[in-house]
Tab-separated table of C-alpha atoms in Angstrom:
chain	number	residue	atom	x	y	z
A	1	UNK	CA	207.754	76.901	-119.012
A	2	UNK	CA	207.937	75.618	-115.826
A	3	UNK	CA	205.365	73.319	-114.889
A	4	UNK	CA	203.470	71.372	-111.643
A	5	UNK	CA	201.422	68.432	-112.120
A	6	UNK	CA	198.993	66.921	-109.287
A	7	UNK	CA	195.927	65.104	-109.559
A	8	UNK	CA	192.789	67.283	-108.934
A	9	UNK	CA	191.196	64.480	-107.442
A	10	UNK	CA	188.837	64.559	-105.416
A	11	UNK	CA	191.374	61.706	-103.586
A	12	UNK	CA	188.755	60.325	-101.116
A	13	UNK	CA	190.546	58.416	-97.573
A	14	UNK	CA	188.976	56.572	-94.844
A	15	UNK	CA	189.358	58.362	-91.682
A	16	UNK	CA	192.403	56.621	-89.625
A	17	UNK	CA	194.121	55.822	-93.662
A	18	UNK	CA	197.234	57.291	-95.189
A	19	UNK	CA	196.556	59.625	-97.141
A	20	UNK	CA	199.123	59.292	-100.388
A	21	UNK	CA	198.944	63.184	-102.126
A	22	UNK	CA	201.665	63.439	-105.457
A	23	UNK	CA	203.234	65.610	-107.532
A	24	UNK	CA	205.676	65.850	-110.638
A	25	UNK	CA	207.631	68.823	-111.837
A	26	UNK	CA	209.378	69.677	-114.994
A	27	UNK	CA	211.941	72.111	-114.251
A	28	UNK	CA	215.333	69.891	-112.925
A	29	UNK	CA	216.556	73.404	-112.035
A	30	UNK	CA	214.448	73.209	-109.332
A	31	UNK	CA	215.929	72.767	-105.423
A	32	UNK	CA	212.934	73.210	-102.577
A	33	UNK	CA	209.927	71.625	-103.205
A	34	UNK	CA	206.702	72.722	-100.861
A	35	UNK	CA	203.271	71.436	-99.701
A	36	UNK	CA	200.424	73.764	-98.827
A	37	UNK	CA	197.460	73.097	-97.451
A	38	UNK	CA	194.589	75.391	-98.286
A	39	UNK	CA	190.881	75.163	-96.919
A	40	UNK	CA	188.193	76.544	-98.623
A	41	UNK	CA	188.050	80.061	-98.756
A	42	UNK	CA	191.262	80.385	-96.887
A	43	UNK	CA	194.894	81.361	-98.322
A	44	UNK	CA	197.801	78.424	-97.789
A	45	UNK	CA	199.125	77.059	-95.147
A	46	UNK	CA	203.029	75.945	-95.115
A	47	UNK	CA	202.903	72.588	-93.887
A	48	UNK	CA	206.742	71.181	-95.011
A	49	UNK	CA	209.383	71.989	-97.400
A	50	UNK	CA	212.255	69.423	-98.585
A	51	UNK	CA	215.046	70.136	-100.053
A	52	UNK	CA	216.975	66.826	-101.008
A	53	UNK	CA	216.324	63.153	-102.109
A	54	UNK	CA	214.368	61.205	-99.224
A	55	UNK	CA	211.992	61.548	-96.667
A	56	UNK	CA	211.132	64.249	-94.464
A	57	UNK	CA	208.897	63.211	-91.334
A	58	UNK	CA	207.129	66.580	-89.100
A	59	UNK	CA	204.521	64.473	-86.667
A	60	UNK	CA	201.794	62.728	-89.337
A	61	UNK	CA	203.407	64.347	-92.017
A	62	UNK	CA	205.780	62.763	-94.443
A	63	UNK	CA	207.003	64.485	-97.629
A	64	UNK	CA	209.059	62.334	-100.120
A	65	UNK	CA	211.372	63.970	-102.949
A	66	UNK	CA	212.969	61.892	-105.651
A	67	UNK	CA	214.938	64.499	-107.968
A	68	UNK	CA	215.962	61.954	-110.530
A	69	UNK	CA	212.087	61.363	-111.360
A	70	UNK	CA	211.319	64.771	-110.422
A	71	UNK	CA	208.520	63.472	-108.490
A	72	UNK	CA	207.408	64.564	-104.633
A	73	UNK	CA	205.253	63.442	-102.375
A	74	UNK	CA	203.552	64.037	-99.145
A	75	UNK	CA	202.248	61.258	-96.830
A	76	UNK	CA	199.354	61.989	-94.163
A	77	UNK	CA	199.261	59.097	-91.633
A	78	UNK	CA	195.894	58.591	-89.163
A	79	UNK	CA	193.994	60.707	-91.774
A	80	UNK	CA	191.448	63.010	-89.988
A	81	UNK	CA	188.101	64.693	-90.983
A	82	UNK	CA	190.270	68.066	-90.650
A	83	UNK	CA	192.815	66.793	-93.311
A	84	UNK	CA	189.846	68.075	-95.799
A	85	UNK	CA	191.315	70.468	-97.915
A	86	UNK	CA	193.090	71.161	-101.601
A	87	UNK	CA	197.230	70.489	-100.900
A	88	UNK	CA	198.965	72.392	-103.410
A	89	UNK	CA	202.369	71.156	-104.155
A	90	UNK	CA	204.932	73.933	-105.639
A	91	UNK	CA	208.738	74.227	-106.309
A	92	UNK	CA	211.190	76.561	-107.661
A	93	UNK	CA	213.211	78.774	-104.609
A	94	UNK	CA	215.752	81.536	-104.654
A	95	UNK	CA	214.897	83.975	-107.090
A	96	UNK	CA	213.021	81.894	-109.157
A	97	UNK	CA	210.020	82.372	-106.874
A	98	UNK	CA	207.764	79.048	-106.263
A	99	UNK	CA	205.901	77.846	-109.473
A	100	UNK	CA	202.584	75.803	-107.892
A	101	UNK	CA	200.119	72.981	-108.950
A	102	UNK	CA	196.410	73.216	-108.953
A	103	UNK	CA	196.346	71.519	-105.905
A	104	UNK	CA	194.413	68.083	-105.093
A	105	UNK	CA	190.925	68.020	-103.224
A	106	UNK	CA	191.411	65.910	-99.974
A	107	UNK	CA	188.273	64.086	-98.343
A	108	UNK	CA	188.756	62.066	-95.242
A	109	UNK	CA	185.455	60.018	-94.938
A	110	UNK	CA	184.451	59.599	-91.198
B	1	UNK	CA	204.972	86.637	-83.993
B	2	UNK	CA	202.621	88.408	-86.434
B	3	UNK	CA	201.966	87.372	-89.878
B	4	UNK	CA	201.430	89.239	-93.414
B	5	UNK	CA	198.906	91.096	-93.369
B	6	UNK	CA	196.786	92.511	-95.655
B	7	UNK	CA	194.050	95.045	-96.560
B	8	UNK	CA	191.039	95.220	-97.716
B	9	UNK	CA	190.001	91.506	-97.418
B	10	UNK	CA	186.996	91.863	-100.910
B	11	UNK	CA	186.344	94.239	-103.076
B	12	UNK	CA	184.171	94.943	-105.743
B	13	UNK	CA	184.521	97.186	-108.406
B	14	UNK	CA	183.417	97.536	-111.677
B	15	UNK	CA	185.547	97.043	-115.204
B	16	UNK	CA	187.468	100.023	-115.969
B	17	UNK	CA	188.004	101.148	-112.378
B	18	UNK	CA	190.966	101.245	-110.397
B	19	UNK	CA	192.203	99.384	-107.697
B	20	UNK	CA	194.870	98.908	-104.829
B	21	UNK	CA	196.029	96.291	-102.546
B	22	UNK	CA	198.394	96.709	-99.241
B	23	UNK	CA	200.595	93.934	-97.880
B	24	UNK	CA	202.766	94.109	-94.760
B	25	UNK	CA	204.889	90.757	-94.483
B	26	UNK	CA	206.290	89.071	-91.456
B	27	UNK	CA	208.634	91.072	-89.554
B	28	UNK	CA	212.280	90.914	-90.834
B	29	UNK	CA	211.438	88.737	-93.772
B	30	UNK	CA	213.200	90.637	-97.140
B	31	UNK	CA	211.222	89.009	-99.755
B	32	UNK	CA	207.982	89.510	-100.400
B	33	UNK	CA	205.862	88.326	-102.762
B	34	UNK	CA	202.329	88.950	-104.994
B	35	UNK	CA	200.008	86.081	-106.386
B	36	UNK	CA	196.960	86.132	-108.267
B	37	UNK	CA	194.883	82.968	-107.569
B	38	UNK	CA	191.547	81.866	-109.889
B	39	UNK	CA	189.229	79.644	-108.581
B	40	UNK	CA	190.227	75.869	-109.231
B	41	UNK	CA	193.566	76.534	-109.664
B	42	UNK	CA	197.054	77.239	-107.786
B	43	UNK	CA	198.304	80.624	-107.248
B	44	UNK	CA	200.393	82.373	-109.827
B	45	UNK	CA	203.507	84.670	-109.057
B	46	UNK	CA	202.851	87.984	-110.422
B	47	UNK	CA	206.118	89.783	-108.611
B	48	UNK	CA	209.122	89.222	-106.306
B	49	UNK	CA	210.489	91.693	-104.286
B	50	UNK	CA	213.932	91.572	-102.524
B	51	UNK	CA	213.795	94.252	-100.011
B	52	UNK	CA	212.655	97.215	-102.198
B	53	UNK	CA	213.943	95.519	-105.666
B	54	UNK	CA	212.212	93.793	-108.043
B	55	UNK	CA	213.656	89.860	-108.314
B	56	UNK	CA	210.888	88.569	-110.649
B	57	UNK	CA	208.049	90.429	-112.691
B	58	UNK	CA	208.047	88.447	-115.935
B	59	UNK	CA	204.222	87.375	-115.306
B	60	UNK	CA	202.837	90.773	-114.110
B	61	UNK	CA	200.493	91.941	-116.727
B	62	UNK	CA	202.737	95.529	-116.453
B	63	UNK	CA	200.064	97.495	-119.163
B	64	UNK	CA	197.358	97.224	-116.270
B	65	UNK	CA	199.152	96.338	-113.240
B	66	UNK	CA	202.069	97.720	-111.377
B	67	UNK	CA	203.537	97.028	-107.582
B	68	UNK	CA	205.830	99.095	-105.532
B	69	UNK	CA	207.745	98.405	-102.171
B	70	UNK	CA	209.331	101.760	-101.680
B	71	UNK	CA	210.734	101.379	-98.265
B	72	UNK	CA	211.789	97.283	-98.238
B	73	UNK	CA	208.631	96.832	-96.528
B	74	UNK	CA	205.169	97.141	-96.646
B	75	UNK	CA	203.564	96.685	-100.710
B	76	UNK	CA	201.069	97.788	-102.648
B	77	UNK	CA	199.713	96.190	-105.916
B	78	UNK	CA	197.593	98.018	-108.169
B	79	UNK	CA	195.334	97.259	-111.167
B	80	UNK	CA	193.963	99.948	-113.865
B	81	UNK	CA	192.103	99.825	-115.090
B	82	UNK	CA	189.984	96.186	-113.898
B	83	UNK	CA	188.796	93.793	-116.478
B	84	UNK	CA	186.467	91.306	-115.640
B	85	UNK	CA	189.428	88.355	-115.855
B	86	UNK	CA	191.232	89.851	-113.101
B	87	UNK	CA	188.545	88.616	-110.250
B	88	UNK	CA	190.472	86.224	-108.628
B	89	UNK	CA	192.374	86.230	-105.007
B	90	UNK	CA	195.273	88.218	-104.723
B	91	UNK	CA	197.678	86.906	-102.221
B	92	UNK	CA	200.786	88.390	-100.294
B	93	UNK	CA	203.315	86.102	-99.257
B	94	UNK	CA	206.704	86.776	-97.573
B	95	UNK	CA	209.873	85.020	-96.544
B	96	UNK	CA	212.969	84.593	-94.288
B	97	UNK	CA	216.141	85.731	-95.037
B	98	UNK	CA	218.232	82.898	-96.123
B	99	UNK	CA	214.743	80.560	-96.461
B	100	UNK	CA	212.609	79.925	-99.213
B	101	UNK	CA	209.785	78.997	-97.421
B	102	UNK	CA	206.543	81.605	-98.122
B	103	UNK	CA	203.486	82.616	-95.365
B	104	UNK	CA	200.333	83.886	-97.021
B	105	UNK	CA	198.615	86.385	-95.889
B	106	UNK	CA	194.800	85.829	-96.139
B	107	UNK	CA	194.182	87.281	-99.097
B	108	UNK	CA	192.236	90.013	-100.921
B	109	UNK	CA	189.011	88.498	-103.031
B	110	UNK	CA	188.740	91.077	-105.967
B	111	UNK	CA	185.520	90.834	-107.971
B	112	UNK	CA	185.612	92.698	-110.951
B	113	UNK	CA	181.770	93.876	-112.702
């Protein structure tokens, strides 16, 4: 059973903070790793996908992956009021298909 | 560039009754995907097509629903008959050839009476 574990939070940030959003997975099979970002009452939005050990950086974004752990990350710097949302954190790829968390709730206090 | 679309966006019906969802993905993108999302938690794969064959249908509840993608690409997903578990949000997601990544469409909210 392949599994994705994240914090439900709510994770509450200061507006202007990193925000620090994690994630552990059990299958080692696994080679992409993705972070969604899903608003209330909306469907996901891709916001980055990494593939091997380090850091990926796209603008405020930063999305760590550390295979021997099996842990991934995703960093938001200069957190906003429109950060608010659930980030759901998945992995799998080819044709395994993406196996997803339940997502953390986000709030970026003004 | 367009994105997936889908159709209808809610529907209600009540237990017993049939029901079917449409999905167009992205232009060009060979894989296409179903999920069934409940409220509070992250979506679940229910199938995985690669162009009109089926990848991945090991979680699709196949004695009430079934999914088709006769030409390679535009979907439908259908449930019968509807029991009151299956309200949830059923999403359509597709990708690139040669990527992994997925774009959702926006979703169809079922509610099931």
């Amino acid at each position: 059973q392949k599994e994705v574990e994240q914090n439900s939070g709510p994770l509450s940030v200061p507006e202007g903070a990193i925000a620090s959003l994690n994630c552990t997975y059990s299958d080692r099979g696994s080679q992409s790793f993705f972070w969604y970002r899903q608003y209330s009452g909306k469907s996901p939005e891709l916001i980055m996908f990494i593939y091997s050990n380090g850091d990926k950086e796209d603008g405020r974004f930063t999305a760590q992956l550390n295979k021997a752990s099996q842990y991934v990350s995703l960093l938001i710097r200069d957190s906003q009021p429109s950060d608010s949302a659930t980030y759901l954190c998945a992995g799998g790829g080819g044709a395994d298909g993406l196996t997803f968390g339940k997502g953390t709730h986000l709030i970026i206090q003004p | 560039e367009a994105g997936v679309a889908q159709s209808p966006r809610y529907k209600i019906i009540e237990k017993r009754q049939s029901v079917a969802f449409w999905c167009n993905p992205i232009s060009g993108h060979a894989t296409l995907y179903w999920y069934q999302q409940i409220l509070g938690q992250g979506p679940k794969l229910l199938i995985q097509f690669q162009n009109n064959g089926v990848v991945d249908d090991s979680q699709l509840p196949k004695d009430r629903f079934s999914a088709e993608r006769l030409k390679g690409v535009d979907s439908t997903l259908k449930i019968q008959p509807a029991k009151l578990e299956d309200s949830a949000v059923y999403l359509c997601a597709s990708s690139p050839i040669g990527g992994d990544e997925q774009y959702f469409g926006p979703g169809t909210r079922l509610t099931v009476t």
